[in-house]
Amino acid sequence: MRLLIDGAMVWDGTGAKPFAGKVLIEGERIAAVAPQAENVASDGAERLDAAGKFLMPGMVEGHAHLSFVDTPRGTALGELPPEDHALLTMDAARKLFGAGFTSACSAAAAKIRLDVAVRDAIDRGVIDGPRLLAASPELTVTGGLGDGRKLHLHQDSFGVAVDGPDEVRRMARLCLREGVDMIKLNISGELGTDSAPAIAAVMTDAEVAAGVEAAHTAGRRAAAHARASDSVKRALRHGVDVIYHCDYADEEALDGLEAAKDRVFTGPAIGLTVSRLESLRGDNTAEGRRWLERMTPQFEATCKVHHEMRRRGIRVVVGGDYGFAANPQGTNARDLEHFVTHFGFSPSEALQAATRTGGEIMRRGHELGLVRQGYLADLLLIDGDPLKDIRVLQDKKRFAFIMKDGVRYVPCQGAPHVRRLH
Ligand SMILES: [Zn+2]
């Protein structure tokens, strides 16, 4: 298959200004990129007139939870039988793809094999979806975020409670055996998990070290849920590769992130916070007001820290814990708007976080995330200019096509999915 995309404004993902140009696709890769005035040898290629449209790399969701299936509470995930849960996870992958995300780095699965099974089905072409890096469930200490049990009943959610380095190691190795690409460690607690608050680093040094060692020994990566400043430092100390949230990172933690910026990735996962705050503002119950009071300072801390991370050039990926009732799967492109509105990113910087940095967190920065000769042909052709208004990416009707590995897909009428063209 050869396709010449002719006359689009090409934004290549590097942050350079877009230019009117030609992009030639051969098979799954980009064969040539040239300004409009230059000739591109395209004999026999199908020509697509893209004049007036915007061409950019496919987006990368850097904090995906495809098995979080829009339930109001995380503990509801434990009630889903694995068969049903796998189908719903597949559906979430298709929704994410239909929202313009051609790749996704998972930040935890609700059951050990959910990401793995969906990743493999996509790779084999059984279903259409984004290329996926699979994660483990959230390894958490007893009482930590994701320990959904009660004393009188066993209730799974999206976490597995493990205490002490031996238990962490054993569970990490089990998840690695089952095929995950990343081990998730909940080093800090979370707002609302009263036995493990967001400002506390509840997973010990020895536990973090055991999880990271297991992942790295298998050639895989470790990611951390790390809101507390001490949890960020603990993650850095033990070589965690992806350090999510970082809301309360102090000066020392920020210095550590900056010193490690060629090695680590961060991601705020701000989408869920913003959506919850939006719904709480219309909630006049005492409970609603109490939550608004608790969440607002954390949101303000996140905004402050991410202005600073941007200034220091620390790599930040988009992706916002989508998959709850307040922020359902498929609305993920809202995250880019949040980066612009709340973190001081320019639209170009938010787009770079979603494309170039996204390619890097997928471990494929050499072939993914840019419109460049030799790169994988993951592209979005858009009716509109996201550099002028980042919100155009939230309107699926504006996607003239979503391309992954050189194959074109178009949004389905009235459904959040896509249809393969050929
Ligand atoms: Zn998450």
Short mmCIF file of C-alpha atoms and ligand atoms in Angstrom, two decimals:
data_model
loop_
_atom_site.label_atom_id
_atom_site.label_comp_id
_atom_site.label_asym_id
_atom_site.label_seq_id
_atom_site.Cartn_x
_atom_site.Cartn_y
_atom_site.Cartn_z
CA MET A 1 0.00 0.00 0.00
CA ARG A 2 1.33 3.43 -0.98
CA LEU A 3 -0.50 6.59 -0.04
CA LEU A 4 0.44 10.21 -0.69
CA ILE A 5 -1.14 12.62 1.79
CA ASP A 6 -0.97 15.81 -0.19
CA GLY A 7 -1.22 19.40 0.96
CA ALA A 8 -1.91 19.04 4.69
CA MET A 9 -0.39 21.34 7.26
CA VAL A 10 2.17 18.94 8.70
CA TRP A 11 2.96 19.26 12.42
CA ASP A 12 5.75 16.79 13.00
CA GLY A 13 5.76 16.43 16.80
CA THR A 14 9.12 18.14 17.44
CA GLY A 15 7.58 21.51 18.29
CA ALA A 16 8.62 23.04 14.95
CA LYS A 17 6.00 25.16 13.19
CA PRO A 18 3.65 23.25 10.85
CA PHE A 19 4.28 23.50 7.13
CA ALA A 20 2.24 22.71 4.01
CA GLY A 21 3.64 19.43 2.79
CA LYS A 22 3.45 15.92 1.42
CA VAL A 23 3.74 12.72 3.39
CA LEU A 24 4.21 9.39 1.59
CA ILE A 25 3.19 6.20 3.39
CA GLU A 26 4.54 2.82 2.28
CA GLY A 27 3.20 -0.15 4.15
CA GLU A 28 3.33 0.52 7.87
CA ARG A 29 5.90 3.32 7.72
CA ILE A 30 6.41 6.92 6.61
CA ALA A 31 8.54 6.79 3.46
CA ALA A 32 8.95 10.53 2.87
CA VAL A 33 8.07 13.91 4.33
CA ALA A 34 8.58 17.01 2.18
CA PRO A 35 7.46 20.62 1.85
CA GLN A 36 4.71 21.14 -0.74
CA ALA A 37 7.09 22.70 -3.30
CA GLU A 38 9.33 19.62 -3.37
CA ASN A 39 8.73 16.59 -5.50
CA VAL A 40 8.14 13.21 -3.88
CA ALA A 41 8.45 10.12 -6.07
CA SER A 42 5.00 8.67 -5.57
CA ASP A 43 4.30 6.74 -8.77
CA GLY A 44 1.38 4.42 -8.37
CA ALA A 45 0.49 5.74 -4.92
CA GLU A 46 -3.07 6.65 -4.04
CA ARG A 47 -3.25 10.43 -3.64
CA LEU A 48 -5.29 11.90 -0.84
CA ASP A 49 -6.05 15.60 -1.15
CA ALA A 50 -5.56 16.89 2.41
CA ALA A 51 -5.49 20.62 1.65
CA GLY A 52 -6.74 22.66 4.59
CA LYS A 53 -6.33 19.79 7.05
CA PHE A 54 -3.87 19.30 9.92
CA LEU A 55 -1.65 16.20 10.00
CA MET A 56 0.02 15.15 13.25
CA PRO A 57 1.33 12.00 14.95
CA GLY A 58 -1.20 9.70 16.61
CA MET A 59 -1.60 10.48 20.29
CA VAL A 60 -0.27 8.33 23.13
CA GLU A 61 -2.22 7.82 26.35
CA GLY A 62 0.51 7.68 29.00
CA HIS A 63 -1.59 6.63 32.00
CA ALA A 64 -4.18 4.21 30.68
CA HIS A 65 -6.44 1.98 32.74
CA LEU A 66 -8.35 0.18 30.00
CA SER A 67 -9.83 -2.25 32.52
CA PHE A 68 -11.33 0.59 34.56
CA VAL A 69 -14.71 0.44 32.91
CA ASP A 70 -16.45 3.66 33.93
CA THR A 71 -17.72 2.41 37.28
CA PRO A 72 -18.37 5.04 39.98
CA ARG A 73 -16.02 3.30 42.44
CA GLY A 74 -12.82 1.30 41.98
CA THR A 75 -14.08 -1.46 44.27
CA ALA A 76 -16.89 -2.20 41.76
CA LEU A 77 -14.20 -3.59 39.44
CA GLY A 78 -13.72 -6.52 41.81
CA GLU A 79 -17.32 -7.63 41.24
CA LEU A 80 -16.80 -8.16 37.51
CA PRO A 81 -16.10 -11.76 36.44
CA PRO A 82 -12.94 -12.00 34.31
CA GLU A 83 -14.78 -12.95 31.11
CA ASP A 84 -17.08 -9.92 31.21
CA HIS A 85 -14.22 -7.75 32.36
CA ALA A 86 -12.04 -8.75 29.39
CA LEU A 87 -14.76 -7.79 26.91
CA LEU A 88 -15.29 -4.42 28.60
CA THR A 89 -11.53 -3.82 28.57
CA MET A 90 -11.50 -4.55 24.85
CA ASP A 91 -14.32 -2.07 24.39
CA ALA A 92 -12.35 0.59 26.27
CA ALA A 93 -9.37 -0.02 23.97
CA ARG A 94 -11.58 0.58 20.95
CA LYS A 95 -12.98 3.78 22.47
CA LEU A 96 -9.48 5.08 23.18
CA PHE A 97 -8.46 4.31 19.61
CA GLY A 98 -11.54 6.11 18.28
CA ALA A 99 -10.48 9.16 20.30
CA GLY A 100 -7.25 9.45 18.29
CA PHE A 101 -4.91 7.53 20.58
CA THR A 102 -2.89 5.03 18.56
CA SER A 103 -0.77 3.89 21.53
CA ALA A 104 -1.28 3.50 25.25
CA CYS A 105 1.02 2.85 28.19
CA SER A 106 -1.01 1.19 30.91
CA ALA A 107 -0.69 2.44 34.47
CA ALA A 108 -2.38 -0.67 35.96
CA ALA A 109 -4.90 -3.33 35.09
CA ALA A 110 -7.70 -4.37 37.42
CA LYS A 111 -6.86 -8.07 37.00
CA ILE A 112 -3.48 -9.58 36.18
CA ARG A 113 -4.15 -10.69 32.61
CA LEU A 114 -6.61 -8.05 31.34
CA ASP A 115 -4.07 -5.71 29.72
CA VAL A 116 -1.99 -8.67 28.56
CA ALA A 117 -4.93 -10.37 26.79
CA VAL A 118 -6.13 -7.16 25.11
CA ARG A 119 -2.57 -6.17 24.11
CA ASP A 120 -2.04 -9.55 22.48
CA ALA A 121 -5.44 -9.52 20.72
CA ILE A 122 -4.62 -6.10 19.24
CA ASP A 123 -1.13 -7.21 18.19
CA ARG A 124 -2.59 -10.26 16.45
CA GLY A 125 -5.19 -8.14 14.63
CA VAL A 126 -8.11 -9.84 16.39
CA ILE A 127 -9.43 -6.42 17.41
CA ASP A 128 -8.61 -2.89 16.30
CA GLY A 129 -7.09 -0.81 19.07
CA PRO A 130 -4.04 1.13 20.17
CA ARG A 131 -0.67 -0.62 20.57
CA LEU A 132 -0.55 -1.26 24.26
CA LEU A 133 2.02 -1.75 26.99
CA ALA A 134 0.40 -3.95 29.63
CA ALA A 135 0.64 -3.28 33.36
CA SER A 136 0.13 -5.37 36.47
CA PRO A 137 -2.59 -4.58 38.99
CA GLU A 138 -1.53 -2.02 41.58
CA LEU A 139 0.76 -3.67 44.10
CA THR A 140 -0.15 -1.99 47.34
CA VAL A 141 0.45 -2.48 51.04
CA THR A 142 -2.36 -3.59 53.34
CA GLY A 143 -4.61 -0.57 53.80
CA GLY A 144 -3.08 1.23 50.81
CA LEU A 145 -4.77 2.55 47.68
CA GLY A 146 -6.37 -0.41 45.91
CA ASP A 147 -6.71 -2.65 48.96
CA GLY A 148 -10.49 -2.92 48.63
CA ARG A 149 -10.90 -5.68 51.20
CA LYS A 150 -12.91 -5.53 54.38
CA LEU A 151 -12.15 -7.52 57.52
CA HIS A 152 -15.25 -9.69 57.06
CA LEU A 153 -15.05 -10.19 53.29
CA HIS A 154 -12.52 -10.45 50.53
CA GLN A 155 -13.19 -7.85 47.87
CA ASP A 156 -10.74 -7.33 45.02
CA SER A 157 -10.67 -3.99 43.22
CA PHE A 158 -7.71 -2.95 41.10
CA GLY A 159 -5.02 -3.65 43.65
CA VAL A 160 -3.26 -6.62 45.20
CA ALA A 161 -2.19 -6.19 48.82
CA VAL A 162 1.39 -7.32 49.45
CA ASP A 163 3.49 -6.66 52.53
CA GLY A 164 7.23 -6.97 52.86
CA PRO A 165 9.78 -7.41 50.09
CA ASP A 166 9.17 -11.16 49.73
CA GLU A 167 5.47 -10.73 48.99
CA VAL A 168 6.13 -7.83 46.62
CA ARG A 169 8.77 -9.87 44.78
CA ARG A 170 6.57 -12.92 44.50
CA MET A 171 3.56 -10.99 43.15
CA ALA A 172 5.74 -8.95 40.78
CA ARG A 173 7.32 -12.14 39.41
CA LEU A 174 3.89 -13.73 39.00
CA CYS A 175 2.64 -10.72 37.00
CA LEU A 176 5.83 -10.77 34.91
CA ARG A 177 5.35 -14.46 34.25
CA GLU A 178 1.85 -13.69 33.01
CA GLY A 179 3.24 -11.19 30.52
CA VAL A 180 2.94 -7.64 31.87
CA ASP A 181 5.30 -4.96 30.57
CA MET A 182 5.23 -2.90 33.74
CA ILE A 183 4.88 -3.47 37.48
CA LYS A 184 2.83 -0.82 39.25
CA LEU A 185 3.76 0.03 42.84
CA ASN A 186 1.52 2.24 44.99
CA ILE A 187 4.24 3.93 47.03
CA SER A 188 2.06 6.73 48.34
CA GLY A 189 -1.51 6.57 49.55
CA GLU A 190 -4.45 8.46 48.14
CA LEU A 191 -7.04 11.01 49.11
CA GLY A 192 -9.95 9.09 50.57
CA THR A 193 -7.88 6.05 51.55
CA ASP A 194 -7.77 7.02 55.20
CA SER A 195 -5.31 4.33 56.29
CA ALA A 196 -2.88 5.54 53.62
CA PRO A 197 -3.17 9.28 52.89
CA ALA A 198 -1.81 10.87 49.73
CA ILE A 199 0.89 12.67 51.71
CA ALA A 200 2.28 9.42 53.18
CA ALA A 201 4.86 7.13 51.58
CA VAL A 202 3.37 3.84 52.78
CA MET A 203 5.37 1.32 50.73
CA THR A 204 8.79 0.86 52.31
CA ASP A 205 12.20 1.19 50.69
CA ALA A 206 12.72 -2.57 50.83
CA GLU A 207 9.33 -3.23 49.20
CA VAL A 208 9.92 -0.73 46.40
CA ALA A 209 13.42 -2.08 45.81
CA ALA A 210 12.07 -5.66 45.53
CA GLY A 211 9.41 -4.70 42.99
CA VAL A 212 11.78 -2.67 40.84
CA GLU A 213 14.45 -5.36 40.95
CA ALA A 214 11.98 -8.02 39.80
CA ALA A 215 10.80 -5.85 36.90
CA HIS A 216 14.29 -4.82 35.79
CA THR A 217 15.67 -8.33 36.03
CA ALA A 218 12.99 -9.37 33.53
CA GLY A 219 13.83 -6.42 31.27
CA ARG A 220 10.54 -4.72 32.09
CA ARG A 221 9.74 -1.47 33.87
CA ALA A 222 8.33 -0.30 37.18
CA ALA A 223 5.87 2.54 37.63
CA ALA A 224 4.79 4.25 40.82
CA HIS A 225 1.73 5.92 42.22
CA ALA A 226 3.59 8.66 44.06
CA ARG A 227 1.81 11.73 45.38
CA ALA A 228 3.79 12.29 48.60
CA SER A 229 7.16 13.99 48.26
CA ASP A 230 8.86 11.12 50.10
CA SER A 231 7.27 8.63 47.71
CA VAL A 232 8.78 10.48 44.73
CA LYS A 233 12.21 10.36 46.36
CA ARG A 234 11.77 6.68 47.21
CA ALA A 235 10.84 5.94 43.61
CA LEU A 236 13.88 7.83 42.35
CA ARG A 237 16.20 6.14 44.84
CA HIS A 238 15.23 2.67 43.67
CA GLY A 239 15.15 3.30 39.93
CA VAL A 240 11.39 3.42 39.24
CA ASP A 241 10.99 4.28 35.55
CA VAL A 242 7.61 6.04 35.51
CA ILE A 243 6.67 8.20 38.49
CA TYR A 244 3.02 9.26 38.31
CA HIS A 245 1.37 12.23 40.02
CA CYS A 246 4.22 13.88 42.03
CA ASP A 247 1.68 16.39 43.43
CA TYR A 248 3.56 17.17 46.63
CA ALA A 249 7.12 16.97 45.27
CA ASP A 250 9.28 19.39 47.26
CA GLU A 251 12.42 21.14 46.03
CA GLU A 252 14.61 18.11 46.72
CA ALA A 253 12.22 15.76 44.90
CA LEU A 254 12.03 18.13 41.93
CA ASP A 255 15.84 18.34 41.84
CA GLY A 256 15.94 14.54 41.80
CA LEU A 257 13.42 14.34 38.95
CA GLU A 258 15.36 16.95 37.00
CA ALA A 259 18.65 15.10 37.51
CA ALA A 260 16.99 11.90 36.24
CA LYS A 261 15.01 13.51 33.42
CA ASP A 262 16.63 11.47 30.67
CA ARG A 263 15.68 8.28 32.50
CA VAL A 264 12.28 8.84 34.12
CA PHE A 265 8.84 9.76 32.89
CA THR A 266 6.19 11.49 34.92
CA GLY A 267 2.48 12.00 34.34
CA PRO A 268 0.05 13.97 36.50
CA ALA A 269 -3.12 11.97 35.64
CA ILE A 270 -5.03 15.18 36.09
CA GLY A 271 -8.15 14.24 34.10
CA LEU A 272 -9.89 12.42 36.93
CA THR A 273 -9.16 15.21 39.41
CA VAL A 274 -10.56 17.89 37.10
CA SER A 275 -13.69 15.87 36.30
CA ARG A 276 -14.34 15.13 39.96
CA LEU A 277 -13.90 18.78 40.91
CA GLU A 278 -16.32 19.77 38.15
CA SER A 279 -18.99 17.41 39.45
CA LEU A 280 -18.34 18.36 43.09
CA ARG A 281 -18.89 22.04 42.34
CA GLY A 282 -22.49 21.22 41.50
CA ASP A 283 -22.91 19.01 44.56
CA ASN A 284 -24.41 20.81 47.53
CA THR A 285 -24.55 17.85 49.90
CA ALA A 286 -22.38 17.98 53.02
CA GLU A 287 -20.39 15.04 51.64
CA GLY A 288 -19.87 16.85 48.32
CA ARG A 289 -18.67 20.01 50.04
CA ARG A 290 -16.33 18.01 52.26
CA TRP A 291 -14.76 16.34 49.20
CA LEU A 292 -14.40 19.64 47.38
CA GLU A 293 -12.56 21.03 50.40
CA ARG A 294 -10.22 18.05 50.48
CA MET A 295 -9.52 17.85 46.75
CA THR A 296 -8.94 21.52 46.03
CA PRO A 297 -5.57 21.84 47.84
CA GLN A 298 -4.28 18.69 46.14
CA PHE A 299 -5.31 20.06 42.75
CA GLU A 300 -3.57 23.35 43.51
CA ALA A 301 -0.41 21.49 44.56
CA THR A 302 -0.50 19.49 41.28
CA CYS A 303 -0.82 22.65 39.20
CA LYS A 304 2.06 24.32 41.02
CA VAL A 305 4.36 21.31 40.70
CA HIS A 306 3.60 20.85 37.00
CA HIS A 307 4.33 24.47 36.16
CA GLU A 308 7.70 23.82 37.78
CA MET A 309 8.23 20.47 36.00
CA ARG A 310 7.53 22.15 32.68
CA ARG A 311 10.06 24.86 33.50
CA ARG A 312 12.69 22.25 34.36
CA GLY A 313 12.11 20.22 31.20
CA ILE A 314 11.06 17.05 33.05
CA ARG A 315 9.27 14.62 30.72
CA VAL A 316 5.52 14.61 31.37
CA VAL A 317 2.99 12.45 29.54
CA VAL A 318 -0.72 13.07 29.10
CA GLY A 319 -3.20 10.57 30.46
CA GLY A 320 -5.62 11.19 33.25
CA ASP A 321 -6.92 8.05 34.94
CA TYR A 322 -9.80 7.84 32.45
CA GLY A 323 -12.23 5.02 33.14
CA PHE A 324 -14.47 6.27 35.93
CA ALA A 325 -18.07 7.47 35.70
CA ALA A 326 -16.88 11.08 36.05
CA ASN A 327 -14.34 10.78 33.20
CA PRO A 328 -15.28 7.88 30.96
CA GLN A 329 -13.06 6.02 28.52
CA GLY A 330 -12.77 7.82 25.19
CA THR A 331 -12.74 11.35 26.61
CA ASN A 332 -8.96 11.19 27.04
CA ALA A 333 -8.14 14.10 24.69
CA ARG A 334 -9.48 16.45 27.37
CA ASP A 335 -6.12 15.95 29.06
CA LEU A 336 -4.32 18.13 26.53
CA GLU A 337 -6.69 20.99 27.31
CA HIS A 338 -5.98 20.53 31.03
CA PHE A 339 -2.22 20.86 30.38
CA VAL A 340 -2.86 24.18 28.61
CA THR A 341 -5.44 25.50 31.09
CA HIS A 342 -3.86 24.38 34.36
CA PHE A 343 -0.14 23.74 33.82
CA GLY A 344 0.94 26.65 31.60
CA PHE A 345 1.75 24.44 28.59
CA SER A 346 1.38 25.96 25.13
CA PRO A 347 -0.82 23.91 22.77
CA SER A 348 2.37 22.82 20.97
CA GLU A 349 3.92 21.63 24.25
CA ALA A 350 0.76 19.71 25.19
CA LEU A 351 0.77 18.08 21.76
CA GLN A 352 4.45 17.16 22.15
CA ALA A 353 3.66 15.53 25.51
CA ALA A 354 0.98 13.47 23.73
CA THR A 355 3.12 12.50 20.73
CA ARG A 356 6.92 12.70 20.95
CA THR A 357 7.13 12.05 24.70
CA GLY A 358 4.42 9.44 24.22
CA GLY A 359 6.57 7.59 21.69
CA GLU A 360 9.38 7.61 24.24
CA ILE A 361 7.28 6.19 27.08
CA MET A 362 6.22 3.42 24.67
CA ARG A 363 9.99 2.63 24.46
CA ARG A 364 9.85 3.41 20.75
CA GLY A 365 11.05 7.01 20.57
CA HIS A 366 13.23 6.00 17.62
CA GLU A 367 10.19 5.06 15.50
CA LEU A 368 7.05 6.42 17.15
CA GLY A 369 5.63 9.84 17.99
CA LEU A 370 6.93 11.95 15.10
CA VAL A 371 6.02 12.54 11.47
CA ARG A 372 9.42 11.60 10.14
CA GLN A 373 10.83 9.39 7.42
CA GLY A 374 11.21 5.82 8.63
CA TYR A 375 8.82 6.23 11.56
CA LEU A 376 5.70 4.11 11.99
CA ALA A 377 2.76 5.64 10.15
CA ASP A 378 0.61 6.52 13.18
CA LEU A 379 -1.11 9.73 12.11
CA LEU A 380 -4.18 11.86 12.65
CA LEU A 381 -5.65 13.94 9.82
CA ILE A 382 -7.78 16.62 11.40
CA ASP A 383 -10.30 19.13 10.18
CA GLY A 384 -9.17 22.01 12.43
CA ASP A 385 -6.00 23.37 14.02
CA PRO A 386 -5.22 22.10 17.55
CA LEU A 387 -2.42 24.67 17.84
CA LYS A 388 -5.11 27.37 17.73
CA ASP A 389 -7.69 25.46 19.77
CA ILE A 390 -6.52 22.32 21.53
CA ARG A 391 -10.15 21.26 22.08
CA VAL A 392 -10.66 20.28 18.43
CA LEU A 393 -9.02 16.95 19.39
CA GLN A 394 -12.00 16.19 21.63
CA ASP A 395 -14.39 16.24 18.66
CA LYS A 396 -14.19 12.88 16.92
CA LYS A 397 -16.16 14.19 13.93
CA ARG A 398 -13.07 16.21 13.06
CA PHE A 399 -10.89 13.14 12.44
CA ALA A 400 -10.69 12.68 8.67
CA PHE A 401 -8.75 9.55 9.56
CA ILE A 402 -6.91 7.85 12.36
CA MET A 403 -3.95 5.89 10.99
CA LYS A 404 -2.06 3.16 12.82
CA ASP A 405 0.77 1.23 11.17
CA GLY A 406 -0.25 2.72 7.83
CA VAL A 407 -3.86 1.49 8.04
CA ARG A 408 -6.61 4.10 7.92
CA TYR A 409 -9.63 4.11 10.20
CA VAL A 410 -12.58 6.50 10.27
CA PRO A 411 -14.90 7.22 13.19
CA CYS A 412 -18.20 5.30 13.13
CA GLN A 413 -21.43 7.25 12.99
CA GLY A 414 -23.10 7.32 16.38
CA ALA A 415 -20.58 5.05 18.10
CA PRO A 416 -17.29 5.72 19.87
CA HIS A 417 -15.49 3.20 17.66
CA VAL A 418 -13.73 3.23 14.29
CA ARG A 419 -14.13 1.44 10.98
CA ARG A 420 -11.13 0.15 9.06
CA LEU A 421 -10.96 1.55 5.49
CA HIS A 422 -9.57 -1.32 3.29
ZN ZN B 1 -4.01 5.70 37.66
#
